Amino acid sequence: MQRYIVKRLFQGVLLLIIVSTVVFAVGRLTGNPVDLLLPEEASEEERQAMIETLGLDGPVLEQFVVFIKGAVQGDLGVSIRYRQPAVDVFFSRLPNTLMLMPAAMLLAILMAIPLGILSALRRGRLTDRISGTIAVLGIATPNFWLGILLIYLFSVQLGWLPSSRMGDWSHYVLPTITLGTFLVAGFMRLIRSSMLDILDSEFVKLARIKGLSEMKVVWKHCLRNALIPVLTLWGVFMGGLVTGTIVTETVFAWPGVGRLTYEAVIFRDYPLLQAVVIMDAVLILVINLVVDILYAYVDPRIRFT
Amino acid sequence: MRKLPWVSMLIIGGMVFAAIFAPYLTPYSPIEQSLPEKLLPPFWEAKGSTKYILGTDIFGRDVLTRLLYGARISLIVTGLSLLVGGGVGLAIGIASGYIGGRLDSLLMRLVDAAFTFPAILFALLLAVTMGQGLDTLVIAIGLLLWAGFARIIRGEVLALKQRDFVALAKVHGCSELRIMVTHILPNVMNTFMVLVTLNVGAVIVAEASLSFLGAGIPPPTPSWGLMVAEGRGKISSAWWLSLLPGIAITLVVLTFNLFGDWLRDRLDPKLRQL
Amino acid sequence: MNGDFALEVQDLHTHFFLRRGVVKAVDGVSFSVRRGEVLGLVGESGCGKSVTALSLLRLLPNEAARTVQGRVLLDGEDLLGKSDRQMRQIRGRKISMILQDPQTSLNPVFTIGNQLSEVIAKNGAGRGGSVMQQAVEVLRKVKLSAPEQRVQQYPHQLSGGMKQRVVGAIAMHRGPSVLIADEPTTALDVTIQLQYLNLLKDLQENTDMAILFITHDFGVVARMCDRVAVMYAGRIVETGPVREVFNNPSHPYTQALIASVPKMQRSAARLHTIEGQPPALSDLPEGCRFAARCPHAEARCQAAYPGAFTVGAEHAASCWRLEPA
Amino acid sequence: MKHHRSSIVYLLSLLIVAFAWTPLSAADQKGTLIVALESLGGQSMDPIQEGRPTNAHIQAPVFDSLLGYDYEKGGVGPGVAERWVLSDDGLSWTFHLRKDVKWHNGDPLTAHDVKFSLERTMSKDSLSSRRAQLRRNVVKIEVVDDYTVRIFTNGVQVHFPSGLSRSVFQEGQLMPKKYIEKVGEKEFRKKPIGSGPWKFVRSVPGDLIEYEAVDYPHWRGTPKYKKLLILLVPEESTRVSMVRTGEAAIASISPEAIQEAKAGNLKVMSVPATMQAIFQFWGLYQPQFKDSPLADVRVREALSLAINRQEIIDHVMYGQASWPMPFASFGYSVDMDAERWAKWSRHALRYDPIRAKQLLTEAGYADGFELNFANTALPGTPYMTQIGIAVADFWTKIGVKVKLTNYEWGAFRTLNRGEQKKLAGGASMFRTAGRPVAMSRYNVAFGTKSPHRLYGNADICTGICQTYKKMYAKQVTQQNPVKRAAMTDAIMGLVADSWVAVPILEGMGYWAINPEKVGAFKPIPGRHEFGDVFERIPRPEQKAWQ
């Protein structure tokens, strides 16, 4: 297990190097943050002056060396737009996203597990069809569209919930639904289909032959196995979740990392972009590592090989 | 097995029909403006007329016409990006799975990296770097897809590799490339097709999301995602602008998913966990 | 009725109702097993053996499968009339089963001990030390090496043979009247097969547990069983004491099956194979179901299904050729 | 960890300040004014760290500027300096300061602060957008007395002062010398103080900035609200929703959202003449375009005549835009004959497709030609894309085969660097911001070393390029206002007749306002941003909307 974690960590570092090199390269292909910091009337002279002030005047390779040197020491540069250390900017926004993501995940898990199990148990019946339709609808509805519709319906028309920004619990409702919907749908389908496989499996038969109660068969013998594919595909869901936060945070003016990511791209804030991508990658790696450990806990076949 | 998904096939057929014959189905151009006739509601609303059945947009263009042509754009974008992303994924999956060894571990690390890196960010970066356009969009969405394809195809190939016919082909002295192309490829095509149909929805949503973030198909080309994005600020004054294309997206994605489910059950039931 | 029968199955019909038609997997099966007796149920794969077994336990795989007719008397009580709750009380305690594939019949995510403890707990805890100690005892009984470690282990850490012993232990722990063993050795190595069969025999000794032993292998039948029932296309075609049936197979299908068993003594001899395919269970012929493959088929074979004709003590077969003149 | 500790210290000190310091008399200041904006820029409160117009939103409440606004007409007016005078030799400007201005910590604002501020703006660390220009133009800054500053310029700089008003640029923002020297740059950035009518309270990156009104009469106007909250809400539909639900009182919007806002019973305010949308032709002086259709001035004029500007104003801009003046000029522009140009543009910029076709035929392009058109929208005016689409459509209607490419602004800006390869020989959308002095904007477009250099570059400069160069050099050093105006008019005529940079319409800044949350107020003409307006906004009970 320890060797496994060390191996994963090593792979993670490798991934980080790949990711940061790619970001560094792609970010610099065209577009210059200076152009976006200056008004359109600015002359070439002003432009040069600002390039020097921001330290963007050296050759790209030199900048890369500077970047890597800093990165190793945990310094990812100063955000061009915010004039603050990029890592600080990232961490000032991170808690806000970390409030939203688990809420969405919790919603997804709380809804997906019972629904997925129910529809697998009631395969082909009305319950199954209704929850299946909801699931596909959840996947099919673009979440920015859903967000806009929710705001219009629940804030503007009904006035029940605030339309945006952070605040008390009521501010969490709409963004959580918007962000969580596709997860609910994805999880649910996954749990349903793996439940179907498991319900047909020999060990469930044996559990029934033992004379165990249906509750015990479903919640003990099936659920844990049904969660395995969810964990396997966790990486894919994480990607979707990050995408989801970019869109959701934009729609709901949520001051989180997703919105920050979008800004960093649009404003070519290289240091911030690098920081955000690298920190995002670290975050995803850490979460994936936790999931892997969880996975090993759930599935002993992984743990002991 | 399950009966044919008639409703899905009908809707998909209708979409393809609309995409191909859009110019014959409507007297209007999707791009040409008629500013004085802007923002007319659909015909059943008080101020609507049957001239523009689903109303007009902010430039006075017929919404129905743009929806029809939008189907064309959606299909082109979807088709091309699945071809590019799926194709690359297929090639990498086969090479990685069949050749194995170092190449396999290298390619699979790349796949891991792709999953670590939020693909939409890449797409955004690309759109911002290369400028908006069909080519950018196709590459961006392709980047979003390949890793998933590669991983699943690879798994499939690993299983195929053990099968007798591959050994037989080797005995007959087929080259590795030939085995990959003539023996492995046809055998993963079912899986590939299922993956393609299951991803159509994801691609359409991705296109729409990128358009929403201002990195999709550039205006004035009608794309459903762009139409939603353009109309999103007008829900209470002109609901038809964003609601109709939104419904179109949802409907088509729903349909493709149902069709994909059916196809998967037909061709490759073991993919059920996708 | 003979009170000695642990299990009596009468005219059992289990059908699958599918879109393309009704598949009559079990179509009028009757047999009985005495206490302490081993009945072999033999037939080609797909003839309905496993469905029969699952019908007895009321664990048919999905909703399309239904037992539509018949009686299953376990110690004289009809299982088909029981509620789901009552069935749960009966399963494991009075009737139990060993599944075919040891690789998949244990839950991969729980330890052996954990899975054993479920049946131990059902038996009422508090007898003879802690649950885990009991589990170790149980494993020792099935002659599993190092049982103390095994209880801590997960299924994937055990070999197929060990797993099947665990499954056997689970199935038999509560001392059921009837144990169904559905091809328990098919998935095992040849060397281990024999050990396992001997183990089953040993465990049965001194108990009056009846075993319904399902297999496609006449060789195993000869070793294990007291009586045998031969099944073909959803029906029993011949029943009788093992020796009787072996020496005097009366149904052409039985004859063909026995002929196809390789015999050590005659290793050089050509093995017989049965030409053709069994009929589709969704489209069964009016008459004898073996007629199409039968070397002795006559006109009446096509016309009507033969009744069971007695050919010896407790030995009967369904073939028109046996009709008393 | 360090981060945490410092924020705890910060919170504690905020608490202490809140308890220890109770306002003396602020009876007429209550409530919170909440404004939702699409961008807070870098959200830095240090004037030298912000080079974009967002400073006029978020820094303006806290900081005064050396020169201010003409609140009625727009353009430059008195600020902290009440009067400013050009010396007879034309080489220095003298600024006379108000004596009643004080910093938020109670110190008086003096000429030393002005000198300090300008030098800080010119310093190496400054990101101010015209830092380089200021360094080049300023020779010396002299404190004459506590309330008088003299600035010596490099040559005659007749438009020098306008750059020190937020109506043009932000270089005139005044910062507290003593305070910064005492607490240091870092602390100043965390807890900035200024001399404006609002005191800085806190800034949550990516979310909001909070201000508190000063409790004494302020020369710019004493705030009617106790607090000011500027929220960042990037998504426009969400901003409108917030104003409708009352979560915000005011939100910046684009013309597209006007209908939506009106549907929600909101007031829509249009700030006149904040920008001019234009199209311009790039690099036509380059030899390879000698025979291009666009090289023919008739073709360029035809393209202007093909555009129905009124239709774009009515339908793309929902009537909330006006007929343009000539290139880069506005009704409030100085040094020109506004009346004459208003008349000129009515006629010259008319919609006349017949004449357009005729001109094309004369030039030999009756069947049209291919035209590359780069469409883009500059920050703050997203509706430019739609104007561009409408323009392209009008061109298509007279037979021009328009190849429209849309560029995100950041991508577009790289196109006009270097050889301008992707733009040269084609047209693009652009804009000029609403500024009272047109000539500096002319030089951005036509100067040979300028970013756009539409007439020619340092190497190739013949014909109109040479003419322009000479005329411009004379205009900027002319001290006599009457002569200067005549020269300006001549340059404007030259540019107008060349049809290389052509106005489409005069745009406005748009705001959705919830009339139940704020009372009636007036914006500053030409300035979209509200940083100098917040203190003038009454509460709803003070002055109701009709």
mmCIF file of C-alpha atoms in Angstrom, chain A residues 202 204-212 214, chain C residues 7-9 12 14 26 31 49-61 65 67 71-74 77-100 167 170-171 174 176-182 210 212 214:
data_model
loop_
_atom_site.group_PDB
_atom_site.id
_atom_site.type_symbol
_atom_site.label_atom_id
_atom_site.label_comp_id
_atom_site.label_asym_id
_atom_site.label_seq_id
_atom_site.Cartn_x
_atom_site.Cartn_y
_atom_site.Cartn_z
ATOM 1 C CA GLU A 202 -23.201 -15.490 -8.032
ATOM 2 C CA VAL A 204 -25.584 -12.267 -4.422
ATOM 3 C CA LYS A 205 -27.218 -15.591 -5.166
ATOM 4 C CA LEU A 206 -25.135 -17.145 -2.424
ATOM 5 C CA ALA A 207 -26.096 -14.363 -0.042
ATOM 6 C CA ARG A 208 -29.725 -15.137 -0.760
ATOM 7 C CA ILE A 209 -29.116 -18.853 -0.411
ATOM 8 C CA LYS A 210 -27.757 -18.057 3.033
ATOM 9 C CA GLY A 211 -31.181 -16.682 3.798
ATOM 10 C CA LEU A 212 -30.045 -13.097 4.377
ATOM 11 C CA GLU A 214 -33.107 -8.272 1.289
ATOM 12 C CA LEU C 7 -37.472 -33.316 -1.293
ATOM 13 C CA GLU C 8 -40.180 -34.103 -3.730
ATOM 14 C CA VAL C 9 -40.595 -32.223 -6.958
ATOM 15 C CA LEU C 12 -42.457 -28.508 -12.108
ATOM 16 C CA THR C 14 -40.547 -22.922 -15.065
ATOM 17 C CA VAL C 26 -38.277 -26.593 -17.099
ATOM 18 C CA PHE C 31 -38.185 -36.312 -8.977
ATOM 19 C CA LYS C 49 -30.755 -28.342 -14.676
ATOM 20 C CA SER C 50 -29.711 -25.085 -13.105
ATOM 21 C CA VAL C 51 -33.087 -23.477 -13.652
ATOM 22 C CA THR C 52 -34.630 -26.414 -11.863
ATOM 23 C CA ALA C 53 -32.302 -25.882 -8.952
ATOM 24 C CA LEU C 54 -33.028 -22.174 -8.765
ATOM 25 C CA SER C 55 -36.746 -22.834 -9.039
ATOM 26 C CA LEU C 56 -36.525 -25.012 -5.957
ATOM 27 C CA LEU C 57 -34.861 -22.178 -4.040
ATOM 28 C CA ARG C 58 -37.186 -19.622 -5.606
ATOM 29 C CA LEU C 59 -34.165 -17.621 -6.773
ATOM 30 C CA LEU C 60 -34.903 -17.353 -10.450
ATOM 31 C CA PRO C 61 -32.622 -14.813 -12.101
ATOM 32 C CA ALA C 65 -38.661 -16.311 -15.304
ATOM 33 C CA THR C 67 -42.512 -21.153 -12.050
ATOM 34 C CA ARG C 71 -45.119 -28.547 -6.340
ATOM 35 C CA VAL C 72 -41.854 -28.506 -4.460
ATOM 36 C CA LEU C 73 -42.223 -30.360 -1.211
ATOM 37 C CA LEU C 74 -39.442 -29.849 1.279
ATOM 38 C CA GLU C 77 -44.094 -28.429 2.878
ATOM 39 C CA ASP C 78 -44.758 -26.847 -0.500
ATOM 40 C CA LEU C 79 -42.157 -24.146 -1.073
ATOM 41 C CA LEU C 80 -44.008 -22.604 -3.996
ATOM 42 C CA GLY C 81 -46.761 -21.448 -1.659
ATOM 43 C CA LYS C 82 -44.413 -19.676 0.743
ATOM 44 C CA SER C 83 -44.124 -15.923 1.044
ATOM 45 C CA ASP C 84 -40.793 -14.231 0.339
ATOM 46 C CA ARG C 85 -40.243 -13.760 4.031
ATOM 47 C CA GLN C 86 -40.919 -17.402 4.792
ATOM 48 C CA MET C 87 -38.584 -18.417 1.976
ATOM 49 C CA ARG C 88 -35.790 -16.401 3.547
ATOM 50 C CA GLN C 89 -36.321 -18.349 6.744
ATOM 51 C CA ILE C 90 -36.137 -21.614 4.836
ATOM 52 C CA ARG C 91 -33.149 -20.861 2.609
ATOM 53 C CA GLY C 92 -29.850 -21.770 4.153
ATOM 54 C CA ARG C 93 -31.529 -23.430 7.094
ATOM 55 C CA LYS C 94 -33.547 -26.161 5.373
ATOM 56 C CA ILE C 95 -32.388 -25.994 1.794
ATOM 57 C CA SER C 96 -29.091 -24.718 0.578
ATOM 58 C CA MET C 97 -26.938 -24.702 -2.505
ATOM 59 C CA ILE C 98 -23.338 -24.733 -3.716
ATOM 60 C CA LEU C 99 -22.899 -22.666 -6.858
ATOM 61 C CA GLN C 100 -20.967 -23.625 -9.903
ATOM 62 C CA VAL C 167 -18.772 -22.020 -0.201
ATOM 63 C CA ILE C 170 -21.337 -21.741 4.124
ATOM 64 C CA ALA C 171 -23.961 -23.835 2.404
ATOM 65 C CA ARG C 174 -26.788 -24.659 9.154
ATOM 66 C CA PRO C 176 -29.995 -28.137 5.753
ATOM 67 C CA SER C 177 -32.177 -31.099 4.890
ATOM 68 C CA VAL C 178 -31.416 -30.630 1.238
ATOM 69 C CA LEU C 179 -28.228 -29.406 -0.390
ATOM 70 C CA ILE C 180 -28.173 -28.619 -4.054
ATOM 71 C CA ALA C 181 -24.729 -28.835 -5.599
ATOM 72 C CA ASP C 182 -24.764 -27.258 -9.022
ATOM 73 C CA ALA C 210 -30.044 -35.125 0.977
ATOM 74 C CA LEU C 212 -29.215 -32.967 -5.334
ATOM 75 C CA ILE C 214 -26.233 -31.448 -10.673
#
